[in-house]
mmCIF file of N, CA and C in Angstrom:
data_model
loop_
_atom_site.group_PDB
_atom_site.id
_atom_site.type_symbol
_atom_site.label_atom_id
_atom_site.label_comp_id
_atom_site.label_asym_id
_atom_site.label_seq_id
_atom_site.Cartn_x
_atom_site.Cartn_y
_atom_site.Cartn_z
ATOM 1 N N UNK E 144 78.717 30.486 11.173
ATOM 2 C CA UNK E 144 79.063 31.897 11.110
ATOM 3 C C UNK E 144 78.167 32.722 12.026
ATOM 4 N N UNK E 145 76.851 32.393 12.077
ATOM 5 C CA UNK E 145 75.953 33.158 12.946
ATOM 6 C C UNK E 145 76.273 32.933 14.412
ATOM 7 N N UNK E 146 76.772 31.719 14.751
ATOM 8 C CA UNK E 146 77.173 31.460 16.124
ATOM 9 C C UNK E 146 78.295 32.383 16.552
ATOM 10 N N UNK E 147 79.308 32.536 15.687
ATOM 11 C CA UNK E 147 80.421 33.437 15.975
ATOM 12 C C UNK E 147 79.916 34.864 16.057
ATOM 13 N N UNK E 148 79.075 35.254 15.111
ATOM 14 C CA UNK E 148 78.541 36.620 15.102
ATOM 15 C C UNK E 148 77.797 36.916 16.404
ATOM 16 N N UNK E 149 76.930 35.987 16.833
ATOM 17 C CA UNK E 149 76.172 36.195 18.064
ATOM 18 C C UNK E 149 77.089 36.213 19.283
ATOM 19 N N UNK E 150 78.100 35.349 19.265
ATOM 20 C CA UNK E 150 79.055 35.319 20.374
ATOM 21 C C UNK E 150 79.805 36.644 20.478
ATOM 22 N N UNK E 151 80.239 37.161 19.341
ATOM 23 C CA UNK E 151 80.969 38.425 19.352
ATOM 24 C C UNK E 151 80.070 39.592 19.720
ATOM 25 N N UNK E 152 78.841 39.569 19.211
ATOM 26 C CA UNK E 152 77.908 40.647 19.549
ATOM 27 C C UNK E 152 77.578 40.658 21.035
ATOM 28 N N UNK E 153 77.674 39.494 21.673
ATOM 29 C CA UNK E 153 77.395 39.436 23.111
ATOM 30 C C UNK E 153 78.433 40.217 23.919
ATOM 31 N N UNK E 154 79.607 40.497 23.326
ATOM 32 C CA UNK E 154 80.632 41.281 24.021
ATOM 33 C C UNK E 154 80.287 42.762 24.080
ATOM 34 N N UNK E 155 79.499 43.242 23.135
ATOM 35 C CA UNK E 155 79.229 44.678 23.025
ATOM 36 C C UNK E 155 78.580 45.254 24.282
ATOM 37 N N UNK E 156 77.566 44.607 24.889
ATOM 38 C CA UNK E 156 76.970 45.203 26.089
ATOM 39 C C UNK E 156 77.957 45.391 27.233
ATOM 40 N N UNK E 157 79.021 44.608 27.257
ATOM 41 C CA UNK E 157 80.006 44.743 28.322
ATOM 42 C C UNK E 157 80.652 46.128 28.309
ATOM 43 N N UNK E 158 80.738 46.754 27.145
ATOM 44 C CA UNK E 158 81.319 48.100 27.067
ATOM 45 C C UNK E 158 80.535 49.094 27.915
ATOM 46 N N UNK E 159 79.210 48.971 27.908
ATOM 47 C CA UNK E 159 78.400 49.926 28.645
ATOM 48 C C UNK E 159 78.446 49.681 30.155
ATOM 49 N N UNK E 160 78.883 48.503 30.571
ATOM 50 C CA UNK E 160 78.956 48.188 31.998
ATOM 51 C C UNK E 160 80.320 48.472 32.600
ATOM 52 N N UNK E 161 81.277 48.890 31.797
ATOM 53 C CA UNK E 161 82.620 49.121 32.316
ATOM 54 C C UNK E 161 82.643 50.317 33.252
ATOM 55 N N UNK E 162 83.368 50.170 34.307
ATOM 56 C CA UNK E 162 83.557 51.233 35.278
ATOM 57 C C UNK E 162 85.051 51.443 35.450
ATOM 58 N N UNK E 163 85.483 52.689 35.487
ATOM 59 C CA UNK E 163 86.908 52.962 35.598
ATOM 60 C C UNK E 163 87.218 53.340 37.052
ATOM 61 N N UNK E 164 87.172 52.346 37.917
ATOM 62 C CA UNK E 164 87.606 52.590 39.289
ATOM 63 C C UNK E 164 88.650 51.546 39.656
ATOM 64 N N UNK E 165 89.165 51.624 40.851
ATOM 65 C CA UNK E 165 90.268 50.753 41.241
ATOM 66 C C UNK E 165 89.863 49.284 41.330
ATOM 67 N N UNK E 166 88.588 49.004 41.430
ATOM 68 C CA UNK E 166 88.138 47.631 41.602
ATOM 69 C C UNK E 166 87.928 46.896 40.284
ATOM 70 N N UNK E 167 87.811 47.599 39.189
ATOM 71 C CA UNK E 167 87.506 46.977 37.908
ATOM 72 C C UNK E 167 88.543 47.362 36.865
ATOM 73 N N UNK E 168 88.563 46.593 35.775
ATOM 74 C CA UNK E 168 89.478 46.914 34.678
ATOM 75 C C UNK E 168 89.101 48.241 34.047
ATOM 76 N N UNK E 169 90.095 49.013 33.673
ATOM 77 C CA UNK E 169 89.811 50.224 32.920
ATOM 78 C C UNK E 169 89.399 49.819 31.505
ATOM 79 N N UNK E 170 88.825 50.746 30.779
ATOM 80 C CA UNK E 170 88.378 50.444 29.421
ATOM 81 C C UNK E 170 89.526 49.966 28.560
ATOM 82 N N UNK E 171 90.680 50.607 28.662
ATOM 83 C CA UNK E 171 91.803 50.228 27.800
ATOM 84 C C UNK E 171 92.319 48.845 28.162
ATOM 85 N N UNK E 172 92.357 48.507 29.437
ATOM 86 C CA UNK E 172 92.764 47.155 29.825
ATOM 87 C C UNK E 172 91.780 46.134 29.287
ATOM 88 N N UNK E 173 90.493 46.447 29.400
ATOM 89 C CA UNK E 173 89.469 45.543 28.886
ATOM 90 C C UNK E 173 89.625 45.379 27.371
ATOM 91 N N UNK E 174 89.830 46.500 26.679
ATOM 92 C CA UNK E 174 89.965 46.443 25.222
ATOM 93 C C UNK E 174 91.180 45.625 24.814
ATOM 94 N N UNK E 175 92.297 45.821 25.500
ATOM 95 C CA UNK E 175 93.486 45.042 25.172
ATOM 96 C C UNK E 175 93.261 43.559 25.423
ATOM 97 N N UNK E 176 92.567 43.245 26.498
ATOM 98 C CA UNK E 176 92.280 41.847 26.807
ATOM 99 C C UNK E 176 91.328 41.217 25.798
ATOM 100 N N UNK E 177 90.522 42.043 25.132
ATOM 101 C CA UNK E 177 89.517 41.534 24.196
ATOM 102 C C UNK E 177 89.774 41.983 22.755
ATOM 103 N N UNK E 178 90.982 42.440 22.472
ATOM 104 C CA UNK E 178 91.287 42.990 21.151
ATOM 105 C C UNK E 178 91.011 42.004 20.028
ATOM 106 N N UNK E 179 91.391 40.756 20.205
ATOM 107 C CA UNK E 179 91.163 39.757 19.164
ATOM 108 C C UNK E 179 89.670 39.588 18.905
ATOM 109 N N UNK E 180 88.882 39.499 19.961
ATOM 110 C CA UNK E 180 87.431 39.345 19.802
ATOM 111 C C UNK E 180 86.814 40.577 19.157
ATOM 112 N N UNK E 181 87.279 41.766 19.555
ATOM 113 C CA UNK E 181 86.756 42.988 18.953
ATOM 114 C C UNK E 181 87.104 43.066 17.471
ATOM 115 N N UNK E 182 88.318 42.667 17.125
ATOM 116 C CA UNK E 182 88.724 42.663 15.721
ATOM 117 C C UNK E 182 87.885 41.663 14.928
ATOM 118 N N UNK E 183 87.638 40.486 15.516
ATOM 119 C CA UNK E 183 86.802 39.483 14.850
ATOM 120 C C UNK E 183 85.377 39.996 14.677
ATOM 121 N N UNK E 184 84.869 40.710 15.680
ATOM 122 C CA UNK E 184 83.527 41.284 15.596
ATOM 123 C C UNK E 184 83.431 42.267 14.436
ATOM 124 N N UNK E 185 84.396 43.150 14.317
ATOM 125 C CA UNK E 185 84.406 44.132 13.230
ATOM 126 C C UNK E 185 84.512 43.421 11.888
ATOM 127 N N UNK E 186 85.350 42.393 11.802
ATOM 128 C CA UNK E 186 85.497 41.635 10.556
ATOM 129 C C UNK E 186 84.159 41.043 10.122
ATOM 130 N N UNK E 187 83.438 40.442 11.068
ATOM 131 C CA UNK E 187 82.144 39.828 10.757
ATOM 132 C C UNK E 187 81.120 40.897 10.389
ATOM 133 N N UNK E 188 81.049 41.964 11.191
ATOM 134 C CA UNK E 188 80.052 43.005 10.943
ATOM 135 C C UNK E 188 80.261 43.711 9.612
ATOM 136 N N UNK E 189 81.522 43.859 9.199
ATOM 137 C CA UNK E 189 81.820 44.527 7.928
ATOM 138 C C UNK E 189 81.926 43.554 6.757
ATOM 139 N N UNK E 190 81.774 42.257 7.052
ATOM 140 C CA UNK E 190 81.918 41.215 6.035
ATOM 141 C C UNK E 190 83.258 41.379 5.310
ATOM 142 N N UNK E 191 84.313 41.572 6.103
ATOM 143 C CA UNK E 191 85.662 41.791 5.568
ATOM 144 C C UNK E 191 86.473 40.504 5.615
ATOM 145 N N UNK E 192 87.547 40.443 4.837
ATOM 146 C CA UNK E 192 88.461 39.310 4.896
ATOM 147 C C UNK E 192 89.260 39.333 6.191
ATOM 148 N N UNK E 193 89.693 40.512 6.598
ATOM 149 C CA UNK E 193 90.477 40.661 7.822
ATOM 150 C C UNK E 193 90.407 42.126 8.267
ATOM 151 N N UNK E 194 90.733 42.335 9.519
ATOM 152 C CA UNK E 194 90.798 43.682 10.070
ATOM 153 C C UNK E 194 92.062 43.805 10.913
ATOM 154 N N UNK E 195 92.494 45.016 11.111
ATOM 155 C CA UNK E 195 93.620 45.289 11.994
ATOM 156 C C UNK E 195 93.251 46.452 12.895
ATOM 157 N N UNK E 196 93.624 46.350 14.142
ATOM 158 C CA UNK E 196 93.453 47.432 15.098
ATOM 159 C C UNK E 196 94.845 47.936 15.426
ATOM 160 N N UNK E 197 95.066 49.221 15.221
ATOM 161 C CA UNK E 197 96.379 49.811 15.454
ATOM 162 C C UNK E 197 96.380 50.597 16.756
ATOM 163 N N UNK E 198 97.443 50.447 17.504
ATOM 164 C CA UNK E 198 97.662 51.215 18.715
ATOM 165 C C UNK E 198 98.887 52.094 18.497
ATOM 166 N N UNK E 199 98.868 53.264 19.086
ATOM 167 C CA UNK E 199 99.989 54.185 18.937
ATOM 168 C C UNK E 199 101.010 53.945 20.039
ATOM 169 N N UNK E 200 102.242 53.712 19.638
ATOM 170 C CA UNK E 200 103.349 53.557 20.572
ATOM 171 C C UNK E 200 104.055 54.905 20.648
ATOM 172 N N UNK E 201 103.790 55.632 21.720
ATOM 173 C CA UNK E 201 104.313 56.989 21.868
ATOM 174 C C UNK E 201 105.838 57.011 21.954
ATOM 175 N N UNK E 202 106.416 55.959 22.485
ATOM 176 C CA UNK E 202 107.869 55.894 22.630
ATOM 177 C C UNK E 202 108.574 55.851 21.282
ATOM 178 N N UNK E 203 108.052 55.029 20.365
ATOM 179 C CA UNK E 203 108.701 54.866 19.057
ATOM 180 C C UNK E 203 108.040 55.674 17.953
ATOM 181 N N UNK E 204 106.910 56.320 18.264
ATOM 182 C CA UNK E 204 106.139 57.090 17.272
ATOM 183 C C UNK E 204 105.692 56.185 16.121
ATOM 184 N N UNK E 205 105.263 54.966 16.484
ATOM 185 C CA UNK E 205 104.804 53.989 15.497
ATOM 186 C C UNK E 205 103.392 53.534 15.817
ATOM 187 N N UNK E 206 102.727 53.044 14.776
ATOM 188 C CA UNK E 206 101.462 52.342 14.951
ATOM 189 C C UNK E 206 101.789 50.864 14.992
ATOM 190 N N UNK E 207 101.085 50.147 15.843
ATOM 191 C CA UNK E 207 101.403 48.750 16.077
ATOM 192 C C UNK E 207 100.106 47.944 16.152
ATOM 193 N N UNK E 208 100.070 46.819 15.461
ATOM 194 C CA UNK E 208 98.952 45.892 15.637
ATOM 195 C C UNK E 208 99.386 44.848 16.647
ATOM 196 N N UNK E 209 98.462 44.459 17.480
ATOM 197 C CA UNK E 209 98.792 43.452 18.477
ATOM 198 C C UNK E 209 98.438 42.076 17.965
ATOM 199 N N UNK E 210 99.311 41.157 18.204
ATOM 200 C CA UNK E 210 99.094 39.768 17.834
ATOM 201 C C UNK E 210 98.919 38.919 19.065
ATOM 202 N N UNK E 211 99.292 37.688 18.955
ATOM 203 C CA UNK E 211 99.154 36.714 20.026
ATOM 204 C C UNK E 211 99.870 37.182 21.292
ATOM 205 N N UNK E 212 99.220 37.081 22.427
ATOM 206 C CA UNK E 212 99.744 37.449 23.740
ATOM 207 C C UNK E 212 100.219 38.904 23.776
ATOM 208 N N UNK E 213 99.494 39.767 23.096
ATOM 209 C CA UNK E 213 99.738 41.214 23.110
ATOM 210 C C UNK E 213 101.138 41.601 22.637
ATOM 211 N N UNK E 214 101.757 40.782 21.810
ATOM 212 C CA UNK E 214 103.048 41.128 21.234
ATOM 213 C C UNK E 214 102.811 41.854 19.914
ATOM 214 N N UNK E 215 103.621 42.842 19.643
ATOM 215 C CA UNK E 215 103.455 43.621 18.430
ATOM 216 C C UNK E 215 103.684 42.750 17.207
ATOM 217 N N UNK E 216 102.732 42.787 16.302
ATOM 218 C CA UNK E 216 102.802 41.976 15.092
ATOM 219 C C UNK E 216 103.319 42.795 13.917
ATOM 220 N N UNK E 217 102.774 43.979 13.743
ATOM 221 C CA UNK E 217 103.153 44.859 12.637
ATOM 222 C C UNK E 217 103.459 46.225 13.225
ATOM 223 N N UNK E 218 104.562 46.819 12.795
ATOM 224 C CA UNK E 218 104.913 48.182 13.211
ATOM 225 C C UNK E 218 105.160 49.022 11.970
ATOM 226 N N UNK E 219 104.564 50.219 11.973
ATOM 227 C CA UNK E 219 104.801 51.160 10.879
ATOM 228 C C UNK E 219 104.941 52.563 11.475
ATOM 229 N N UNK E 220 105.691 53.440 10.816
ATOM 230 C CA UNK E 220 105.741 54.829 11.286
ATOM 231 C C UNK E 220 104.322 55.404 11.334
ATOM 232 N N UNK E 221 104.054 56.211 12.344
ATOM 233 C CA UNK E 221 102.696 56.705 12.592
ATOM 234 C C UNK E 221 102.153 57.626 11.516
ATOM 235 N N UNK E 222 102.959 58.018 10.559
ATOM 236 C CA UNK E 222 102.480 58.919 9.503
ATOM 237 C C UNK E 222 102.552 58.274 8.120
ATOM 238 N N UNK E 223 102.699 56.962 8.042
ATOM 239 C CA UNK E 223 102.882 56.268 6.767
ATOM 240 C C UNK E 223 101.654 55.420 6.432
ATOM 241 N N UNK E 224 101.303 55.410 5.170
ATOM 242 C CA UNK E 224 100.233 54.544 4.678
ATOM 243 C C UNK E 224 98.853 55.013 5.090
ATOM 244 N N UNK E 225 97.868 54.204 4.779
ATOM 245 C CA UNK E 225 96.484 54.550 5.121
ATOM 246 C C UNK E 225 96.296 54.597 6.635
ATOM 247 N N UNK E 226 96.808 53.616 7.404
ATOM 248 C CA UNK E 226 96.643 53.729 8.862
ATOM 249 C C UNK E 226 97.275 55.006 9.424
ATOM 250 N N UNK E 227 98.448 55.379 8.928
ATOM 251 C CA UNK E 227 99.108 56.597 9.386
ATOM 252 C C UNK E 227 98.335 57.848 9.013
ATOM 253 N N UNK E 228 97.783 57.860 7.811
ATOM 254 C CA UNK E 228 96.980 59.005 7.363
ATOM 255 C C UNK E 228 95.738 59.158 8.238
ATOM 256 N N UNK E 229 95.085 58.045 8.539
ATOM 257 C CA UNK E 229 93.904 58.082 9.413
ATOM 258 C C UNK E 229 94.297 58.570 10.807
ATOM 259 N N UNK E 230 95.414 58.062 11.314
ATOM 260 C CA UNK E 230 95.878 58.464 12.647
ATOM 261 C C UNK E 230 96.196 59.954 12.694
ATOM 262 N N UNK E 231 96.939 60.450 11.734
ATOM 263 C CA UNK E 231 97.358 61.851 11.724
ATOM 264 C C UNK E 231 96.171 62.792 11.522
ATOM 265 N N UNK E 232 95.270 62.448 10.585
ATOM 266 C CA UNK E 232 94.152 63.329 10.249
ATOM 267 C C UNK E 232 92.905 63.103 11.097
ATOM 268 N N UNK E 233 92.814 61.938 11.733
ATOM 269 C CA UNK E 233 91.646 61.637 12.551
ATOM 270 C C UNK E 233 90.377 61.433 11.750
ATOM 271 N N UNK E 234 90.522 61.103 10.473
ATOM 272 C CA UNK E 234 89.353 60.886 9.608
ATOM 273 C C UNK E 234 89.482 59.530 8.935
ATOM 274 N N UNK E 235 88.341 58.845 8.814
ATOM 275 C CA UNK E 235 88.358 57.525 8.182
ATOM 276 C C UNK E 235 88.636 57.643 6.692
ATOM 277 N N UNK E 236 89.127 56.552 6.119
ATOM 278 C CA UNK E 236 89.350 56.464 4.680
ATOM 279 C C UNK E 236 88.622 55.233 4.172
ATOM 280 N N UNK E 237 87.828 55.407 3.153
ATOM 281 C CA UNK E 237 87.168 54.299 2.472
ATOM 282 C C UNK E 237 87.737 54.265 1.060
ATOM 283 N N UNK E 238 88.594 53.285 0.805
ATOM 284 C CA UNK E 238 89.281 53.217 -0.474
ATOM 285 C C UNK E 238 88.944 51.894 -1.170
ATOM 286 N N UNK E 239 88.051 51.919 -2.152
ATOM 287 C CA UNK E 239 87.667 50.685 -2.840
ATOM 288 C C UNK E 239 88.788 50.085 -3.695
ATOM 289 N N UNK E 240 89.783 50.902 -4.049
ATOM 290 C CA UNK E 240 90.920 50.414 -4.841
ATOM 291 C C UNK E 240 92.179 51.116 -4.339
ATOM 292 N N UNK E 241 92.922 50.426 -3.460
ATOM 293 C CA UNK E 241 94.087 51.072 -2.846
ATOM 294 C C UNK E 241 95.176 51.402 -3.859
ATOM 295 N N UNK E 242 95.183 50.716 -4.992
ATOM 296 C CA UNK E 242 96.183 51.026 -6.030
ATOM 297 C C UNK E 242 96.038 52.463 -6.526
ATOM 298 N N UNK E 243 94.841 53.036 -6.390
ATOM 299 C CA UNK E 243 94.584 54.403 -6.831
ATOM 300 C C UNK E 243 94.661 55.412 -5.687
ATOM 301 N N UNK E 244 94.914 54.941 -4.479
ATOM 302 C CA UNK E 244 94.913 55.809 -3.303
ATOM 303 C C UNK E 244 96.338 56.284 -3.016
ATOM 304 N N UNK E 245 96.595 57.593 -3.073
ATOM 305 C CA UNK E 245 97.954 58.097 -2.855
ATOM 306 C C UNK E 245 98.487 57.837 -1.443
ATOM 307 N N UNK E 246 97.609 57.612 -0.474
ATOM 308 C CA UNK E 246 98.097 57.365 0.884
ATOM 309 C C UNK E 246 98.470 55.893 1.120
ATOM 310 N N UNK E 247 98.156 55.024 0.173
ATOM 311 C CA UNK E 247 98.512 53.609 0.322
ATOM 312 C C UNK E 247 100.000 53.434 0.058
ATOM 313 N N UNK E 248 100.701 52.778 0.996
ATOM 314 C CA UNK E 248 102.147 52.626 0.828
ATOM 315 C C UNK E 248 102.578 51.196 0.513
ATOM 316 N N UNK E 249 101.790 50.216 0.890
ATOM 317 C CA UNK E 249 102.172 48.830 0.653
ATOM 318 C C UNK E 249 103.127 48.270 1.693
ATOM 319 N N UNK E 250 103.536 49.085 2.653
ATOM 320 C CA UNK E 250 104.496 48.648 3.672
ATOM 321 C C UNK E 250 103.934 47.480 4.501
ATOM 322 N N UNK E 251 102.654 47.506 4.776
ATOM 323 C CA UNK E 251 102.046 46.441 5.569
ATOM 324 C C UNK E 251 101.963 45.157 4.753
ATOM 325 N N UNK E 252 101.612 45.272 3.476
ATOM 326 C CA UNK E 252 101.595 44.088 2.606
ATOM 327 C C UNK E 252 102.976 43.449 2.532
ATOM 328 N N UNK E 253 104.014 44.269 2.513
ATOM 329 C CA UNK E 253 105.379 43.733 2.482
ATOM 330 C C UNK E 253 105.684 42.943 3.751
ATOM 331 N N UNK E 254 105.196 43.415 4.892
ATOM 332 C CA UNK E 254 105.456 42.744 6.162
ATOM 333 C C UNK E 254 104.627 41.469 6.335
ATOM 334 N N UNK E 255 103.409 41.472 5.771
ATOM 335 C CA UNK E 255 102.494 40.350 6.017
ATOM 336 C C UNK E 255 102.407 39.359 4.875
ATOM 337 N N UNK E 256 102.768 39.789 3.668
ATOM 338 C CA UNK E 256 102.600 38.929 2.494
ATOM 339 C C UNK E 256 101.185 38.973 1.937
ATOM 340 N N UNK E 257 100.303 39.771 2.523
ATOM 341 C CA UNK E 257 98.944 39.930 2.022
ATOM 342 C C UNK E 257 98.931 40.894 0.848
ATOM 343 N N UNK E 258 97.857 40.860 0.075
ATOM 344 C CA UNK E 258 97.666 41.787 -1.044
ATOM 345 C C UNK E 258 96.385 42.566 -0.782
ATOM 346 N N UNK E 259 96.526 43.782 -0.261
ATOM 347 C CA UNK E 259 95.375 44.613 0.044
ATOM 348 C C UNK E 259 94.772 45.153 -1.246
ATOM 349 N N UNK E 260 93.451 45.026 -1.366
ATOM 350 C CA UNK E 260 92.747 45.531 -2.552
ATOM 351 C C UNK E 260 91.911 46.758 -2.195
ATOM 352 N N UNK E 261 91.287 46.715 -1.025
ATOM 353 C CA UNK E 261 90.422 47.825 -0.614
ATOM 354 C C UNK E 261 90.505 47.983 0.896
ATOM 355 N N UNK E 262 90.167 49.202 1.338
ATOM 356 C CA UNK E 262 90.173 49.524 2.767
ATOM 357 C C UNK E 262 88.909 50.288 3.066
#
């Protein structure tokens, strides 16, 4: 586990070296290319079971998690559930029991088969 943690932490300094010019990847291209590693890093740092990174699809007005080969894995309306509430309000939510959280919709659990307990 520490090997993975150290490997993922080694990616963090690369953020400070990014340059947004024509010769190098832009930050968003770099992030998309490293989304899985960044998600794994957050999972390890937060000691979580899993994490999801949502991107906003302006065309469909949906939030989308990226899966293998940058294909959309989960899509939800941008104003639904805890991810939608965070997106719309721009404020984090820490919910130790999602069953008691009015913004929890369960739509993602229905799509994934997971049972979310806390966020």
